[in-house]
mmCIF file with all atom_site columns, C-alpha atoms in Angstrom:
data_model
loop_
_atom_site.group_PDB
_atom_site.id
_atom_site.type_symbol
_atom_site.label_atom_id
_atom_site.label_alt_id
_atom_site.label_comp_id
_atom_site.label_asym_id
_atom_site.label_entity_id
_atom_site.label_seq_id
_atom_site.pdbx_PDB_ins_code
_atom_site.Cartn_x
_atom_site.Cartn_y
_atom_site.Cartn_z
_atom_site.occupancy
_atom_site.B_iso_or_equiv
_atom_site.pdbx_formal_charge
_atom_site.auth_seq_id
_atom_site.auth_comp_id
_atom_site.auth_asym_id
_atom_site.auth_atom_id
_atom_site.pdbx_PDB_model_num
ATOM 1   C CA . MET W 1 1   ? -11.282 7.869   -8.445  1.00 97.00 ? 1072 MET W CA 1
ATOM 2   C CA . LYS W 1 2   ? -8.284  10.169  -8.025  1.00 98.00 ? 1073 LYS W CA 1
ATOM 3   C CA . PHE W 1 3   ? -5.010  8.492   -7.095  1.00 98.00 ? 1074 PHE W CA 1
ATOM 4   C CA . THR W 1 4   ? -2.158  10.567  -5.664  1.00 98.00 ? 1075 THR W CA 1
ATOM 5   C CA . LYS W 1 5   ? 1.258   9.020   -5.189  1.00 98.00 ? 1076 LYS W CA 1
ATOM 6   C CA . LYS W 1 6   ? 2.937   10.006  -1.952  1.00 98.00 ? 1077 LYS W CA 1
ATOM 7   C CA . SER W 1 7   ? 6.543   9.148   -1.154  1.00 98.00 ? 1078 SER W CA 1
ATOM 8   C CA . HIS W 1 8   ? 7.509   5.474   -0.919  1.00 98.00 ? 1079 HIS W CA 1
ATOM 9   C CA . ALA W 1 9   ? 4.568   3.139   -0.152  1.00 98.00 ? 1080 ALA W CA 1
ATOM 10  C CA . CYS W 1 10  ? 1.948   5.738   0.741   1.00 98.00 ? 1081 CYS W CA 1
ATOM 11  C CA . VAL W 1 11  ? -0.980  6.380   -1.597  1.00 98.00 ? 1082 VAL W CA 1
ATOM 12  C CA . ARG W 1 12  ? -4.010  8.657   -1.389  1.00 98.00 ? 1083 ARG W CA 1
ATOM 13  C CA . LEU W 1 13  ? -7.366  7.809   -3.004  1.00 98.00 ? 1084 LEU W CA 1
ATOM 14  C CA . GLU W 1 14  ? -10.192 10.334  -3.373  1.00 98.00 ? 1085 GLU W CA 1
ATOM 15  C CA . LYS W 1 15  ? -13.792 9.663   -4.382  1.00 98.00 ? 1086 LYS W CA 1
ATOM 16  C CA . ASP W 1 16  ? -17.045 11.545  -3.866  1.00 97.00 ? 1087 ASP W CA 1
ATOM 17  C CA . GLY W 1 17  ? -15.330 14.159  -1.719  1.00 97.00 ? 1088 GLY W CA 1
ATOM 18  C CA . ARG W 1 18  ? -13.799 11.642  0.698   1.00 98.00 ? 1089 ARG W CA 1
ATOM 19  C CA . THR W 1 19  ? -10.184 10.567  1.104   1.00 98.00 ? 1090 THR W CA 1
ATOM 20  C CA . LEU W 1 20  ? -8.548  7.223   1.920   1.00 98.00 ? 1091 LEU W CA 1
ATOM 21  C CA . VAL W 1 21  ? -4.815  7.055   2.747   1.00 98.00 ? 1092 VAL W CA 1
ATOM 22  C CA . ILE W 1 22  ? -2.818  3.820   2.800   1.00 98.00 ? 1093 ILE W CA 1
ATOM 23  C CA . ASP W 1 23  ? 0.532   3.365   4.607   1.00 98.00 ? 1094 ASP W CA 1
ATOM 24  C CA . PRO W 1 24  ? 1.627   6.852   5.717   1.00 98.00 ? 1095 PRO W CA 1
ATOM 25  C CA . GLY W 1 25  ? 5.012   5.627   6.940   1.00 98.00 ? 1096 GLY W CA 1
ATOM 26  C CA . GLY W 1 26  ? 8.274   7.213   7.943   1.00 98.00 ? 1097 GLY W CA 1
ATOM 27  C CA . PHE W 1 27  ? 9.519   7.634   4.358   1.00 98.00 ? 1098 PHE W CA 1
ATOM 28  C CA . SER W 1 28  ? 6.380   9.514   3.329   1.00 98.00 ? 1099 SER W CA 1
ATOM 29  C CA . GLU W 1 29  ? 5.566   13.176  3.872   1.00 98.00 ? 1100 GLU W CA 1
ATOM 30  C CA . GLU W 1 30  ? 4.935   14.267  7.461   1.00 97.00 ? 1101 GLU W CA 1
ATOM 31  C CA . ASP W 1 31  ? 1.402   15.372  6.550   1.00 97.00 ? 1102 ASP W CA 1
ATOM 32  C CA . ALA W 1 32  ? 0.689   12.284  4.429   1.00 98.00 ? 1103 ALA W CA 1
ATOM 33  C CA . ALA W 1 33  ? -2.322  11.297  6.552   1.00 98.00 ? 1104 ALA W CA 1
ATOM 34  C CA . VAL W 1 34  ? -3.651  14.812  7.151   1.00 98.00 ? 1105 VAL W CA 1
ATOM 35  C CA . GLY W 1 35  ? -6.997  15.300  5.406   1.00 97.00 ? 1106 GLY W CA 1
ATOM 36  C CA . ALA W 1 36  ? -7.813  11.590  5.419   1.00 98.00 ? 1107 ALA W CA 1
ATOM 37  C CA . ASP W 1 37  ? -11.291 10.379  6.301   1.00 98.00 ? 1108 ASP W CA 1
ATOM 38  C CA . ALA W 1 38  ? -9.948  6.837   6.633   1.00 98.00 ? 1109 ALA W CA 1
ATOM 39  C CA . ILE W 1 39  ? -6.456  5.360   6.949   1.00 98.00 ? 1110 ILE W CA 1
ATOM 40  C CA . LEU W 1 40  ? -5.309  1.799   6.218   1.00 98.00 ? 1111 LEU W CA 1
ATOM 41  C CA . VAL W 1 41  ? -1.969  0.364   7.366   1.00 98.00 ? 1112 VAL W CA 1
ATOM 42  C CA . THR W 1 42  ? -0.615  -2.906  6.000   1.00 98.00 ? 1113 THR W CA 1
ATOM 43  C CA . HIS W 1 43  ? 1.957   -3.763  8.694   1.00 98.00 ? 1114 HIS W CA 1
ATOM 44  C CA . GLU W 1 44  ? 4.183   -2.498  11.473  1.00 98.00 ? 1115 GLU W CA 1
ATOM 45  C CA . HIS W 1 45  ? 7.456   -1.703  9.672   1.00 98.00 ? 1116 HIS W CA 1
ATOM 46  C CA . PRO W 1 46  ? 8.313   1.987   10.106  1.00 98.00 ? 1117 PRO W CA 1
ATOM 47  C CA . ASP W 1 47  ? 8.315   2.788   6.382   1.00 98.00 ? 1118 ASP W CA 1
ATOM 48  C CA . HIS W 1 48  ? 4.590   1.845   6.414   1.00 98.00 ? 1119 HIS W CA 1
ATOM 49  C CA . PHE W 1 49  ? 3.535   2.640   9.981   1.00 98.00 ? 1120 PHE W CA 1
ATOM 50  C CA . ASP W 1 50  ? 4.651   5.875   11.616  1.00 98.00 ? 1121 ASP W CA 1
ATOM 51  C CA . GLU W 1 51  ? 2.786   6.726   14.792  1.00 97.00 ? 1122 GLU W CA 1
ATOM 52  C CA . GLY W 1 52  ? 3.423   10.457  14.468  1.00 97.00 ? 1123 GLY W CA 1
ATOM 53  C CA . ARG W 1 53  ? 1.971   10.599  10.964  1.00 98.00 ? 1124 ARG W CA 1
ATOM 54  C CA . LEU W 1 54  ? -1.030  8.530   11.992  1.00 97.00 ? 1125 LEU W CA 1
ATOM 55  C CA . ARG W 1 55  ? -1.685  10.724  15.012  1.00 97.00 ? 1126 ARG W CA 1
ATOM 56  C CA . ALA W 1 56  ? -1.461  13.832  12.838  1.00 97.00 ? 1127 ALA W CA 1
ATOM 57  C CA . GLY W 1 57  ? -4.111  12.471  10.503  1.00 98.00 ? 1128 GLY W CA 1
ATOM 58  C CA . LEU W 1 58  ? -6.450  11.229  13.229  1.00 98.00 ? 1129 LEU W CA 1
ATOM 59  C CA . GLU W 1 59  ? -6.108  14.413  15.268  1.00 98.00 ? 1130 GLU W CA 1
ATOM 60  C CA . ALA W 1 60  ? -6.677  16.682  12.242  1.00 97.00 ? 1131 ALA W CA 1
ATOM 61  C CA . ASN W 1 61  ? -10.025 15.011  11.540  1.00 98.00 ? 1132 ASN W CA 1
ATOM 62  C CA . PRO W 1 62  ? -11.924 13.783  14.634  1.00 97.00 ? 1133 PRO W CA 1
ATOM 63  C CA . GLY W 1 63  ? -14.112 11.688  12.336  1.00 97.00 ? 1134 GLY W CA 1
ATOM 64  C CA . ALA W 1 64  ? -11.202 9.853   10.717  1.00 98.00 ? 1135 ALA W CA 1
ATOM 65  C CA . GLU W 1 65  ? -10.774 6.157   11.477  1.00 98.00 ? 1136 GLU W CA 1
ATOM 66  C CA . LEU W 1 66  ? -7.975  3.612   11.090  1.00 98.00 ? 1137 LEU W CA 1
ATOM 67  C CA . TRP W 1 67  ? -8.148  0.017   9.890   1.00 98.00 ? 1138 TRP W CA 1
ATOM 68  C CA . THR W 1 68  ? -5.089  -2.168  10.383  1.00 98.00 ? 1139 THR W CA 1
ATOM 69  C CA . LEU W 1 69  ? -3.809  -5.475  11.697  1.00 98.00 ? 1140 LEU W CA 1
ATOM 70  C CA . LYS W 1 70  ? -3.346  -6.305  15.382  1.00 98.00 ? 1141 LYS W CA 1
ATOM 71  C CA . SER W 1 71  ? 0.382   -5.551  15.565  1.00 98.00 ? 1142 SER W CA 1
ATOM 72  C CA . VAL W 1 72  ? -0.351  -1.910  14.679  1.00 98.00 ? 1143 VAL W CA 1
ATOM 73  C CA . SER W 1 73  ? -3.724  -1.456  16.370  1.00 98.00 ? 1144 SER W CA 1
ATOM 74  C CA . ASP W 1 74  ? -2.256  -2.633  19.686  1.00 97.00 ? 1145 ASP W CA 1
ATOM 75  C CA . GLN W 1 75  ? 0.165   0.311   19.555  1.00 97.00 ? 1146 GLN W CA 1
ATOM 76  C CA . ILE W 1 76  ? -2.319  3.106   18.867  1.00 97.00 ? 1147 ILE W CA 1
ATOM 77  C CA . ALA W 1 77  ? -5.876  2.029   19.691  1.00 97.00 ? 1148 ALA W CA 1
ATOM 78  C CA . ALA W 1 78  ? -5.802  3.273   23.288  1.00 97.00 ? 1149 ALA W CA 1
ATOM 79  C CA . ALA W 1 79  ? -5.156  6.845   22.124  1.00 97.00 ? 1150 ALA W CA 1
ATOM 80  C CA . PHE W 1 80  ? -8.206  6.879   19.810  1.00 98.00 ? 1151 PHE W CA 1
ATOM 81  C CA . PRO W 1 81  ? -11.020 4.885   21.446  1.00 97.00 ? 1152 PRO W CA 1
ATOM 82  C CA . GLY W 1 82  ? -13.544 3.499   18.992  1.00 97.00 ? 1153 GLY W CA 1
ATOM 83  C CA . ARG W 1 83  ? -11.657 4.788   15.953  1.00 98.00 ? 1154 ARG W CA 1
ATOM 84  C CA . VAL W 1 84  ? -9.131  1.981   15.410  1.00 98.00 ? 1155 VAL W CA 1
ATOM 85  C CA . HIS W 1 85  ? -10.360 -1.278  13.858  1.00 98.00 ? 1156 HIS W CA 1
ATOM 86  C CA . THR W 1 86  ? -8.398  -4.541  13.775  1.00 98.00 ? 1157 THR W CA 1
ATOM 87  C CA . VAL W 1 87  ? -8.725  -6.571  10.564  1.00 98.00 ? 1158 VAL W CA 1
ATOM 88  C CA . GLY W 1 88  ? -7.264  -9.710  9.025   1.00 98.00 ? 1159 GLY W CA 1
ATOM 89  C CA . HIS W 1 89  ? -7.367  -11.861 5.922   1.00 98.00 ? 1160 HIS W CA 1
ATOM 90  C CA . GLY W 1 90  ? -10.895 -12.362 4.613   1.00 98.00 ? 1161 GLY W CA 1
ATOM 91  C CA . ASP W 1 91  ? -12.420 -9.349  6.361   1.00 98.00 ? 1162 ASP W CA 1
ATOM 92  C CA . THR W 1 92  ? -14.518 -6.811  4.466   1.00 98.00 ? 1163 THR W CA 1
ATOM 93  C CA . PHE W 1 93  ? -15.500 -3.310  5.539   1.00 98.00 ? 1164 PHE W CA 1
ATOM 94  C CA . THR W 1 94  ? -16.409 0.144   4.259   1.00 98.00 ? 1165 THR W CA 1
ATOM 95  C CA . ALA W 1 95  ? -14.036 3.028   5.006   1.00 98.00 ? 1166 ALA W CA 1
ATOM 96  C CA . ALA W 1 96  ? -14.912 6.598   3.959   1.00 97.00 ? 1167 ALA W CA 1
ATOM 97  C CA . GLY W 1 97  ? -17.211 5.246   1.270   1.00 98.00 ? 1168 GLY W CA 1
ATOM 98  C CA . PHE W 1 98  ? -14.623 2.808   -0.127  1.00 98.00 ? 1169 PHE W CA 1
ATOM 99  C CA . ASP W 1 99  ? -15.399 -0.917  -0.032  1.00 98.00 ? 1170 ASP W CA 1
ATOM 100 C CA . VAL W 1 100 ? -12.333 -2.827  1.179   1.00 98.00 ? 1171 VAL W CA 1
ATOM 101 C CA . GLN W 1 101 ? -11.407 -6.513  1.237   1.00 98.00 ? 1172 GLN W CA 1
ATOM 102 C CA . VAL W 1 102 ? -8.395  -7.761  3.223   1.00 98.00 ? 1173 VAL W CA 1
ATOM 103 C CA . HIS W 1 103 ? -6.015  -10.215 1.559   1.00 98.00 ? 1174 HIS W CA 1
ATOM 104 C CA . GLY W 1 104 ? -2.873  -11.898 2.866   1.00 98.00 ? 1175 GLY W CA 1
ATOM 105 C CA . GLU W 1 105 ? -1.362  -12.752 6.223   1.00 98.00 ? 1176 GLU W CA 1
ATOM 106 C CA . LEU W 1 106 ? 2.445   -12.626 6.191   1.00 98.00 ? 1177 LEU W CA 1
ATOM 107 C CA . HIS W 1 107 ? 5.226   -10.252 5.145   1.00 98.00 ? 1178 HIS W CA 1
ATOM 108 C CA . ALA W 1 108 ? 7.479   -11.498 2.365   1.00 98.00 ? 1179 ALA W CA 1
ATOM 109 C CA . VAL W 1 109 ? 10.620  -13.361 3.437   1.00 98.00 ? 1180 VAL W CA 1
ATOM 110 C CA . ILE W 1 110 ? 13.497  -10.935 3.959   1.00 97.00 ? 1181 ILE W CA 1
ATOM 111 C CA . HIS W 1 111 ? 15.938  -13.688 5.023   1.00 97.00 ? 1182 HIS W CA 1
ATOM 112 C CA . PRO W 1 112 ? 15.288  -17.140 6.506   1.00 97.00 ? 1183 PRO W CA 1
ATOM 113 C CA . ASP W 1 113 ? 16.990  -16.019 9.729   1.00 98.00 ? 1184 ASP W CA 1
ATOM 114 C CA . ILE W 1 114 ? 14.536  -13.107 10.180  1.00 97.00 ? 1185 ILE W CA 1
ATOM 115 C CA . PRO W 1 115 ? 11.148  -14.083 11.635  1.00 96.00 ? 1186 PRO W CA 1
ATOM 116 C CA . ARG W 1 116 ? 8.238   -13.133 9.391   1.00 97.00 ? 1187 ARG W CA 1
ATOM 117 C CA . ILE W 1 117 ? 5.730   -10.617 10.687  1.00 98.00 ? 1188 ILE W CA 1
ATOM 118 C CA . THR W 1 118 ? 2.102   -10.202 9.715   1.00 98.00 ? 1189 THR W CA 1
ATOM 119 C CA . ASN W 1 119 ? 1.108   -8.166  6.656   1.00 98.00 ? 1190 ASN W CA 1
ATOM 120 C CA . VAL W 1 120 ? -2.197  -7.550  4.903   1.00 98.00 ? 1191 VAL W CA 1
ATOM 121 C CA . GLY W 1 121 ? -3.114  -6.132  1.526   1.00 98.00 ? 1192 GLY W CA 1
ATOM 122 C CA . TYR W 1 122 ? -6.180  -4.052  0.722   1.00 98.00 ? 1193 TYR W CA 1
ATOM 123 C CA . LEU W 1 123 ? -8.410  -4.551  -2.320  1.00 98.00 ? 1194 LEU W CA 1
ATOM 124 C CA . VAL W 1 124 ? -10.421 -1.369  -2.820  1.00 98.00 ? 1195 VAL W CA 1
ATOM 125 C CA . ASP W 1 125 ? -13.810 -1.005  -4.531  1.00 98.00 ? 1196 ASP W CA 1
ATOM 126 C CA . GLY W 1 126 ? -14.053 -4.484  -5.961  1.00 96.00 ? 1197 GLY W CA 1
ATOM 127 C CA . GLY W 1 127 ? -10.583 -4.540  -7.457  1.00 97.00 ? 1198 GLY W CA 1
ATOM 128 C CA . ARG W 1 128 ? -10.199 -1.027  -8.775  1.00 98.00 ? 1199 ARG W CA 1
ATOM 129 C CA . VAL W 1 129 ? -7.055  -0.783  -6.625  1.00 98.00 ? 1200 VAL W CA 1
ATOM 130 C CA . PHE W 1 130 ? -4.931  -3.350  -4.781  1.00 98.00 ? 1201 PHE W CA 1
ATOM 131 C CA . HIS W 1 131 ? -2.160  -2.371  -2.332  1.00 98.00 ? 1202 HIS W CA 1
ATOM 132 C CA . PRO W 1 132 ? -0.304  -5.495  -1.148  1.00 98.00 ? 1203 PRO W CA 1
ATOM 133 C CA . GLY W 1 133 ? 1.930   -3.910  1.494   1.00 98.00 ? 1204 GLY W CA 1
ATOM 134 C CA . ASP W 1 134 ? 5.190   -5.863  1.774   1.00 98.00 ? 1205 ASP W CA 1
ATOM 135 C CA . ALA W 1 135 ? 4.130   -9.102  0.140   1.00 98.00 ? 1206 ALA W CA 1
ATOM 136 C CA . LEU W 1 136 ? 3.434   -10.403 -3.333  1.00 98.00 ? 1207 LEU W CA 1
ATOM 137 C CA . THR W 1 137 ? -0.117  -11.433 -2.459  1.00 98.00 ? 1208 THR W CA 1
ATOM 138 C CA . VAL W 1 138 ? -2.361  -12.408 -5.349  1.00 98.00 ? 1209 VAL W CA 1
ATOM 139 C CA . PRO W 1 139 ? -5.995  -11.631 -4.493  1.00 97.00 ? 1210 PRO W CA 1
ATOM 140 C CA . ASP W 1 140 ? -8.712  -13.983 -5.683  1.00 93.00 ? 1211 ASP W CA 1
ATOM 141 C CA . HIS W 1 141 ? -10.289 -11.157 -7.644  1.00 95.00 ? 1212 HIS W CA 1
ATOM 142 C CA . PRO W 1 142 ? -9.412  -9.272  -10.851 1.00 97.00 ? 1213 PRO W CA 1
ATOM 143 C CA . VAL W 1 143 ? -7.352  -6.123  -10.270 1.00 98.00 ? 1214 VAL W CA 1
ATOM 144 C CA . GLU W 1 144 ? -7.600  -2.989  -12.374 1.00 98.00 ? 1215 GLU W CA 1
ATOM 145 C CA . THR W 1 145 ? -4.778  -0.963  -10.760 1.00 98.00 ? 1216 THR W CA 1
ATOM 146 C CA . LEU W 1 146 ? -1.980  -2.688  -8.852  1.00 98.00 ? 1217 LEU W CA 1
ATOM 147 C CA . MET W 1 147 ? 0.208   -0.722  -6.478  1.00 98.00 ? 1218 MET W CA 1
ATOM 148 C CA . LEU W 1 148 ? 3.468   -2.478  -7.284  1.00 98.00 ? 1219 LEU W CA 1
ATOM 149 C CA . PRO W 1 149 ? 6.292   -2.674  -4.697  1.00 98.00 ? 1220 PRO W CA 1
ATOM 150 C CA . VAL W 1 150 ? 9.282   -2.382  -7.013  1.00 98.00 ? 1221 VAL W CA 1
ATOM 151 C CA . MET W 1 151 ? 12.298  -2.056  -4.701  1.00 97.00 ? 1222 MET W CA 1
ATOM 152 C CA . ALA W 1 152 ? 12.747  -3.633  -1.265  1.00 97.00 ? 1223 ALA W CA 1
ATOM 153 C CA . PRO W 1 153 ? 15.248  -5.724  0.704   1.00 96.00 ? 1224 PRO W CA 1
ATOM 154 C CA . TRP W 1 154 ? 12.861  -8.646  0.244   1.00 97.00 ? 1225 TRP W CA 1
ATOM 155 C CA . ASN W 1 155 ? 12.418  -8.668  -3.538  1.00 96.00 ? 1226 ASN W CA 1
ATOM 156 C CA . LYS W 1 156 ? 14.228  -8.766  -6.861  1.00 96.00 ? 1227 LYS W CA 1
ATOM 157 C CA . ILE W 1 157 ? 13.079  -7.586  -10.236 1.00 97.00 ? 1228 ILE W CA 1
ATOM 158 C CA . ALA W 1 158 ? 12.347  -11.099 -11.563 1.00 98.00 ? 1229 ALA W CA 1
ATOM 159 C CA . GLU W 1 159 ? 9.867   -11.593 -8.715  1.00 98.00 ? 1230 GLU W CA 1
ATOM 160 C CA . VAL W 1 160 ? 8.291   -8.204  -9.396  1.00 98.00 ? 1231 VAL W CA 1
ATOM 161 C CA . ILE W 1 161 ? 7.819   -9.060  -13.081 1.00 98.00 ? 1232 ILE W CA 1
ATOM 162 C CA . ASP W 1 162 ? 6.352   -12.480 -12.265 1.00 98.00 ? 1233 ASP W CA 1
ATOM 163 C CA . TYR W 1 163 ? 4.012   -10.862 -9.742  1.00 98.00 ? 1234 TYR W CA 1
ATOM 164 C CA . VAL W 1 164 ? 2.604   -8.526  -12.389 1.00 98.00 ? 1235 VAL W CA 1
ATOM 165 C CA . ARG W 1 165 ? 2.169   -11.491 -14.723 1.00 98.00 ? 1236 ARG W CA 1
ATOM 166 C CA . GLU W 1 166 ? 0.288   -13.449 -12.050 1.00 98.00 ? 1237 GLU W CA 1
ATOM 167 C CA . VAL W 1 167 ? -2.016  -10.629 -10.931 1.00 98.00 ? 1238 VAL W CA 1
ATOM 168 C CA . LYS W 1 168 ? -2.653  -9.486  -14.531 1.00 98.00 ? 1239 LYS W CA 1
ATOM 169 C CA . PRO W 1 169 ? -3.791  -5.943  -13.650 1.00 98.00 ? 1240 PRO W CA 1
ATOM 170 C CA . HIS W 1 170 ? -4.862  -3.480  -16.320 1.00 98.00 ? 1241 HIS W CA 1
ATOM 171 C CA . ARG W 1 171 ? -2.069  -1.226  -15.057 1.00 98.00 ? 1242 ARG W CA 1
ATOM 172 C CA . ALA W 1 172 ? 0.625   -1.232  -12.387 1.00 98.00 ? 1243 ALA W CA 1
ATOM 173 C CA . TYR W 1 173 ? 1.917   1.872   -10.621 1.00 98.00 ? 1244 TYR W CA 1
ATOM 174 C CA . ASP W 1 174 ? 5.255   1.836   -8.823  1.00 98.00 ? 1245 ASP W CA 1
ATOM 175 C CA . ILE W 1 175 ? 5.241   2.128   -5.041  1.00 98.00 ? 1246 ILE W CA 1
ATOM 176 C CA . HIS W 1 176 ? 7.820   1.138   -2.415  1.00 98.00 ? 1247 HIS W CA 1
ATOM 177 C CA . ASP W 1 177 ? 10.414  3.010   -4.436  1.00 97.00 ? 1248 ASP W CA 1
ATOM 178 C CA . ALA W 1 178 ? 12.216  5.318   -1.987  1.00 97.00 ? 1249 ALA W CA 1
ATOM 179 C CA . LEU W 1 179 ? 15.326  3.126   -2.191  1.00 94.00 ? 1250 LEU W CA 1
ATOM 180 C CA . LEU W 1 180 ? 15.351  3.098   -5.991  1.00 95.00 ? 1251 LEU W CA 1
ATOM 181 C CA . THR W 1 181 ? 17.801  5.610   -7.433  1.00 94.00 ? 1252 THR W CA 1
ATOM 182 C CA . ASP W 1 182 ? 17.049  7.687   -10.510 1.00 94.00 ? 1253 ASP W CA 1
ATOM 183 C CA . LEU W 1 183 ? 19.823  5.810   -12.332 1.00 95.00 ? 1254 LEU W CA 1
ATOM 184 C CA . ALA W 1 184 ? 17.942  2.525   -11.886 1.00 94.00 ? 1255 ALA W CA 1
ATOM 185 C CA . ARG W 1 185 ? 14.462  3.732   -12.760 1.00 95.00 ? 1256 ARG W CA 1
ATOM 186 C CA . PRO W 1 186 ? 14.810  3.418   -16.579 1.00 95.00 ? 1257 PRO W CA 1
ATOM 187 C CA . ILE W 1 187 ? 15.986  -0.185  -16.127 1.00 95.00 ? 1258 ILE W CA 1
ATOM 188 C CA . TYR W 1 188 ? 12.952  -1.030  -13.994 1.00 96.00 ? 1259 TYR W CA 1
ATOM 189 C CA . ASP W 1 189 ? 10.638  0.803   -16.379 1.00 96.00 ? 1260 ASP W CA 1
ATOM 190 C CA . ARG W 1 190 ? 11.971  -1.080  -19.386 1.00 96.00 ? 1261 ARG W CA 1
ATOM 191 C CA . GLN W 1 191 ? 12.035  -4.529  -17.834 1.00 97.00 ? 1262 GLN W CA 1
ATOM 192 C CA . ILE W 1 192 ? 8.732   -4.415  -15.932 1.00 98.00 ? 1263 ILE W CA 1
ATOM 193 C CA . GLY W 1 193 ? 6.988   -2.636  -18.793 1.00 96.00 ? 1264 GLY W CA 1
ATOM 194 C CA . GLY W 1 194 ? 8.391   -4.970  -21.415 1.00 97.00 ? 1265 GLY W CA 1
ATOM 195 C CA . LEU W 1 195 ? 7.993   -8.262  -19.577 1.00 98.00 ? 1266 LEU W CA 1
ATOM 196 C CA . GLY W 1 196 ? 5.142   -7.817  -17.106 1.00 98.00 ? 1267 GLY W CA 1
ATOM 197 C CA . GLY W 1 197 ? 2.329   -7.929  -19.639 1.00 97.00 ? 1268 GLY W CA 1
ATOM 198 C CA . SER W 1 198 ? 0.478   -4.943  -18.147 1.00 98.00 ? 1269 SER W CA 1
ATOM 199 C CA . GLU W 1 199 ? 0.725   -1.201  -18.571 1.00 98.00 ? 1270 GLU W CA 1
ATOM 200 C CA . HIS W 1 200 ? 3.514   -0.044  -16.240 1.00 98.00 ? 1271 HIS W CA 1
ATOM 201 C CA . LEU W 1 201 ? 3.335   3.496   -14.866 1.00 97.00 ? 1272 LEU W CA 1
ATOM 202 C CA . ARG W 1 202 ? 5.182   5.691   -12.412 1.00 96.00 ? 1273 ARG W CA 1
ATOM 203 C CA . LEU W 1 203 ? 4.245   8.956   -10.721 1.00 97.00 ? 1274 LEU W CA 1
ATOM 204 C CA . ALA W 1 204 ? 6.520   11.348  -8.881  1.00 96.00 ? 1275 ALA W CA 1
ATOM 205 C CA . PRO W 1 205 ? 5.551   11.989  -5.239  1.00 97.00 ? 1276 PRO W CA 1
ATOM 206 C CA . GLY W 1 206 ? 2.668   14.443  -5.192  1.00 97.00 ? 1277 GLY W CA 1
ATOM 207 C CA . ALA W 1 207 ? 1.518   13.693  -8.740  1.00 98.00 ? 1278 ALA W CA 1
ATOM 208 C CA . SER W 1 208 ? -2.000  12.382  -9.419  1.00 98.00 ? 1279 SER W CA 1
ATOM 209 C CA . ALA W 1 209 ? -3.919  10.353  -11.970 1.00 98.00 ? 1280 ALA W CA 1
ATOM 210 C CA . GLU W 1 210 ? -7.533  9.339   -12.529 1.00 97.00 ? 1281 GLU W CA 1
ATOM 211 C CA . ILE W 1 211 ? -8.010  5.586   -12.275 1.00 95.00 ? 1282 ILE W CA 1
#
């Protein structure tokens, strides 16, 4: 499977000539969803869900479909009849040849005064990849490659390290990193890599790796 890191929380997975894109939000490239055969969105926050980017991907490929939770599907389903699927925790489906399991229900706590919204994570191909969205969800399945949200208003580095320790992936790649400055990256690399217990990796936007 080929993994390409897009900006912020967006990732692109390619296998057997088909492409799956997760979370083409407002911090990712404008064409982040273009070329996708299937798109997954974890929740409604604009850095994960951008209607313009989704429309670009769905319009570029009339066969492309979207799987997401109700808060997102309600906003875009009418424009693409039959192509938008609503999912929740415990659901399983196949998208563009990728087997997907849905894990989690709520976004991480930003502040007690801010109501929590829904959020789901996607476990792809039996644990080869897990993208948790904006939550530190631990799936009830071994994970080979964890997409690790390293920098957000709702987390701190101790929580990120403990999350890696709990999931125990073979490797963790940084995502959700648009707010992380280059000055801070070596600190995160050293602390997560040294304390997390798993191989810790980072790709620049547009770079790829085989996983």
